[in-house]
Amino acid sequence: MAEFFHLVLNIDQSLGIWVAQYGAWIYLILALIIFGETGLIVLPFLPGDSLLFIAGAFGATGQLDPVLMGGILIAAAILGNTVNYSVGRYIGPKVFSRDYRFLDRKALLKTHAFYEKHGGKTIILSRFLPLFRTFAPFVAGVAGMRLFMFQLYNIIGAVVWIAGLITLGYFFGNVPIVREHLNTIVLIGIAAAAVPALAGVLWKLLRRKASGDA
């Protein structure tokens, strides 16, 4: 069992073993991993970005069908976020209607207003940020983000994330220097996605503070 979890958590490094061992079942295994990471808040540690990139590289060698894989994983990512959102949505009304000492209702109301205004960008950007992509749909559900808006950006984010990383892996995943420095490249990609988002939040906070001082 320990070996199984080790392979799951390091499947981005051991994908070749899984492809050889499970054949066509690998598509289901990959789908379950993507669903677990995006749909279950207890599994944010599952591989995501690097897994998709390496899977794209295997698609380039013909060991996996990149189009079939992309379609299956996009569906898994959409379903995962939907389940996560639904759980948050179920919990949300109870949070807003009852007093919990460990919850700040004012903060939750502000979160609700934030998701109504900026939820779409948050759902899309969170796809490229580990941990955030696991919790963002849950928070969107708790905050009461409208289902239509959530699903619209959920689908857009899933397509861009899955198709984008598989495509990058397809064209660049088998380049030796890229494979050797994959972790560094992933970290740079995360920073590239996170820095503009954090800068935008900081800018708005500074503007709000300046307006309050004025």
C-alpha positions as a Python dict, from the first residue, in 0.01 Angstrom:
ca = {
    (1, 'M'): (0, 0, 0),
    (2, 'A'): (283, 239, 87),
    (3, 'E'): (442, 166, -251),
    (4, 'F'): (109, 238, -423),
    (5, 'F'): (77, 580, -259),
    (6, 'H'): (440, 653, -339),
    (7, 'L'): (370, 583, -707),
    (8, 'V'): (54, 797, -701),
    (9, 'L'): (231, 1092, -542),
    (10, 'N'): (524, 1052, -781),
    (11, 'I'): (331, 945, -1089),
    (12, 'D'): (473, 1240, -1281),
    (13, 'Q'): (812, 1068, -1241),
    (14, 'S'): (687, 709, -1271),
    (15, 'L'): (428, 749, -1546),
    (16, 'G'): (620, 521, -1783),
    (17, 'I'): (585, 232, -1536),
    (18, 'W'): (210, 292, -1508),
    (19, 'V'): (164, 310, -1886),
    (20, 'A'): (346, -20, -1935),
    (21, 'Q'): (166, -189, -1646),
    (22, 'Y'): (-193, -72, -1692),
    (23, 'G'): (-224, -3, -2065),
    (24, 'A'): (-550, 171, -2157),
    (25, 'W'): (-652, 185, -1790),
    (26, 'I'): (-397, 463, -1747),
    (27, 'Y'): (-653, 712, -1883),
    (28, 'L'): (-890, 626, -1598),
    (29, 'I'): (-608, 644, -1343),
    (30, 'L'): (-503, 988, -1466),
    (31, 'A'): (-866, 1103, -1464),
    (32, 'L'): (-909, 987, -1103),
    (33, 'I'): (-595, 1174, -997),
    (34, 'I'): (-710, 1497, -1166),
    (35, 'F'): (-1060, 1454, -1022),
    (36, 'G'): (-919, 1388, -675),
    (37, 'E'): (-694, 1692, -677),
    (38, 'T'): (-965, 1929, -801),
    (39, 'G'): (-1270, 1772, -639),
    (40, 'L'): (-1164, 1657, -293),
    (41, 'I'): (-1026, 1916, -53),
    (42, 'V'): (-844, 1642, 139),
    (43, 'L'): (-623, 1560, -164),
    (44, 'P'): (-449, 1886, -259),
    (45, 'F'): (-112, 1709, -255),
    (46, 'L'): (-180, 1500, -567),
    (47, 'P'): (34, 1586, -873),
    (48, 'G'): (-123, 1817, -1127),
    (49, 'D'): (88, 2047, -1345),
    (50, 'S'): (393, 1823, -1378),
    (51, 'L'): (170, 1518, -1435),
    (52, 'L'): (-8, 1686, -1727),
    (53, 'F'): (320, 1804, -1875),
    (54, 'I'): (477, 1457, -1859),
    (55, 'A'): (158, 1299, -1994),
    (56, 'G'): (183, 1533, -2291),
    (57, 'A'): (541, 1415, -2346),
    (58, 'F'): (419, 1053, -2354),
    (59, 'G'): (159, 1163, -2607),
    (60, 'A'): (437, 1284, -2835),
    (61, 'T'): (603, 940, -2825),
    (62, 'G'): (279, 766, -2918),
    (63, 'Q'): (245, 584, -2585),
    (64, 'L'): (-67, 786, -2504),
    (65, 'D'): (-330, 944, -2727),
    (66, 'P'): (-306, 1318, -2645),
    (67, 'V'): (-650, 1405, -2788),
    (68, 'L'): (-832, 1124, -2606),
    (69, 'M'): (-636, 1193, -2289),
    (70, 'G'): (-708, 1566, -2310),
    (71, 'G'): (-1081, 1511, -2348),
    (72, 'I'): (-1099, 1266, -2057),
    (73, 'L'): (-892, 1485, -1825),
    (74, 'I'): (-1084, 1803, -1913),
    (75, 'A'): (-1405, 1620, -1819),
    (76, 'A'): (-1243, 1500, -1494),
    (77, 'A'): (-1126, 1852, -1407),
    (78, 'I'): (-1470, 2001, -1474),
    (79, 'L'): (-1643, 1730, -1272),
    (80, 'G'): (-1393, 1764, -987),
    (81, 'N'): (-1450, 2138, -952),
    (82, 'T'): (-1826, 2086, -978),
    (83, 'V'): (-1827, 1835, -692),
    (84, 'N'): (-1605, 2062, -482),
    (85, 'Y'): (-1831, 2360, -552),
    (86, 'S'): (-2143, 2155, -469),
    (87, 'V'): (-2002, 2054, -131),
    (88, 'G'): (-1923, 2417, -54),
    (89, 'R'): (-2266, 2522, -176),
    (90, 'Y'): (-2430, 2267, 54),
    (91, 'I'): (-2230, 2387, 353),
    (92, 'G'): (-2263, 2756, 267),
    (93, 'P'): (-2624, 2826, 375),
    (94, 'K'): (-2557, 2662, 712),
    (95, 'V'): (-2253, 2882, 758),
    (96, 'F'): (-2448, 3199, 680),
    (97, 'S'): (-2758, 3105, 882),
    (98, 'R'): (-2589, 2986, 1200),
    (99, 'D'): (-2339, 3142, 1436),
    (100, 'Y'): (-2010, 2954, 1460),
    (101, 'R'): (-1748, 3084, 1698),
    (102, 'F'): (-1465, 2974, 1471),
    (103, 'L'): (-1609, 3149, 1162),
    (104, 'D'): (-1617, 3519, 1084),
    (105, 'R'): (-1950, 3578, 911),
    (106, 'K'): (-1847, 3929, 804),
    (107, 'A'): (-1544, 3782, 631),
    (108, 'L'): (-1765, 3525, 459),
    (109, 'L'): (-1999, 3798, 335),
    (110, 'K'): (-1701, 3986, 195),
    (111, 'T'): (-1586, 3663, 30),
    (112, 'H'): (-1929, 3625, -126),
    (113, 'A'): (-1910, 3979, -267),
    (114, 'F'): (-1556, 3913, -393),
    (115, 'Y'): (-1662, 3600, -581),
    (116, 'E'): (-1958, 3778, -734),
    (117, 'K'): (-1720, 4041, -873),
    (118, 'H'): (-1394, 3853, -932),
    (119, 'G'): (-1492, 3487, -905),
    (120, 'G'): (-1442, 3411, -1274),
    (121, 'K'): (-1080, 3525, -1279),
    (122, 'T'): (-1015, 3344, -952),
    (123, 'I'): (-1150, 3011, -1080),
    (124, 'I'): (-943, 3031, -1400),
    (125, 'L'): (-618, 3148, -1238),
    (126, 'S'): (-647, 2895, -954),
    (127, 'R'): (-619, 2613, -1210),
    (128, 'F'): (-250, 2697, -1243),
    (129, 'L'): (-181, 2727, -869),
    (130, 'P'): (-136, 2411, -659),
    (131, 'L'): (-350, 2407, -343),
    (132, 'F'): (-550, 2707, -470),
    (133, 'R'): (-709, 2497, -744),
    (134, 'T'): (-825, 2251, -478),
    (135, 'F'): (-979, 2509, -246),
    (136, 'A'): (-1103, 2779, -488),
    (137, 'P'): (-1414, 2589, -609),
    (138, 'F'): (-1504, 2494, -252),
    (139, 'V'): (-1479, 2857, -138),
    (140, 'A'): (-1681, 2963, -443),
    (141, 'G'): (-1957, 2728, -331),
    (142, 'V'): (-1947, 2849, 28),
    (143, 'A'): (-1949, 3208, -94),
    (144, 'G'): (-2260, 3141, -302),
    (145, 'M'): (-2111, 3216, -643),
    (146, 'R'): (-2384, 3175, -907),
    (147, 'L'): (-2380, 2829, -1064),
    (148, 'F'): (-2393, 2951, -1424),
    (149, 'M'): (-2098, 3184, -1376),
    (150, 'F'): (-1903, 2920, -1188),
    (151, 'Q'): (-1956, 2657, -1457),
    (152, 'L'): (-1866, 2899, -1736),
    (153, 'Y'): (-1528, 2978, -1584),
    (154, 'N'): (-1487, 2624, -1458),
    (155, 'I'): (-1506, 2492, -1815),
    (156, 'I'): (-1280, 2767, -1954),
    (157, 'G'): (-1021, 2708, -1683),
    (158, 'A'): (-1025, 2330, -1728),
    (159, 'V'): (-979, 2352, -2105),
    (160, 'V'): (-696, 2607, -2083),
    (161, 'W'): (-518, 2422, -1800),
    (162, 'I'): (-542, 2067, -1934),
    (163, 'A'): (-499, 2142, -2304),
    (164, 'G'): (-228, 2400, -2241),
    (165, 'L'): (-4, 2178, -2027),
    (166, 'I'): (-54, 1866, -2238),
    (167, 'T'): (33, 2069, -2549),
    (168, 'L'): (346, 2210, -2384),
    (169, 'G'): (447, 1861, -2277),
    (170, 'Y'): (378, 1727, -2626),
    (171, 'F'): (616, 1973, -2791),
    (172, 'F'): (877, 2027, -2519),
    (173, 'G'): (844, 1741, -2269),
    (174, 'N'): (1100, 1519, -2441),
    (175, 'V'): (1368, 1788, -2466),
    (176, 'P'): (1645, 1663, -2231),
    (177, 'I'): (1715, 1998, -2066),
    (178, 'V'): (1344, 2045, -1997),
    (179, 'R'): (1306, 1700, -1841),
    (180, 'E'): (1613, 1756, -1624),
    (181, 'H'): (1483, 2090, -1488),
    (182, 'L'): (1110, 2014, -1483),
    (183, 'N'): (1058, 2108, -1117),
    (184, 'T'): (1226, 2445, -1169),
    (185, 'I'): (1015, 2511, -1478),
    (186, 'V'): (697, 2423, -1288),
    (187, 'L'): (791, 2663, -1007),
    (188, 'I'): (859, 2940, -1259),
    (189, 'G'): (520, 2873, -1419),
    (190, 'I'): (346, 2890, -1081),
    (191, 'A'): (522, 3219, -1003),
    (192, 'A'): (424, 3358, -1344),
    (193, 'A'): (59, 3284, -1267),
    (194, 'A'): (66, 3390, -902),
    (195, 'V'): (263, 3715, -916),
    (196, 'P'): (19, 3911, -1140),
    (197, 'A'): (-277, 3792, -932),
    (198, 'L'): (-111, 3887, -602),
    (199, 'A'): (3, 4219, -747),
    (200, 'G'): (-354, 4296, -852),
    (201, 'V'): (-488, 4220, -503),
    (202, 'L'): (-214, 4431, -341),
    (203, 'W'): (-284, 4721, -577),
    (204, 'K'): (-655, 4717, -490),
    (205, 'L'): (-579, 4703, -118),
    (206, 'L'): (-346, 5001, -148),
    (207, 'R'): (-603, 5197, -349),
    (208, 'R'): (-872, 5115, -93),
    (209, 'K'): (-644, 5226, 191),
    (210, 'A'): (-557, 5547, 6),
    (211, 'S'): (-927, 5619, -51),
    (212, 'G'): (-998, 5557, 316),
    (213, 'D'): (-718, 5790, 425),
    (214, 'A'): (-848, 6057, 189),
}
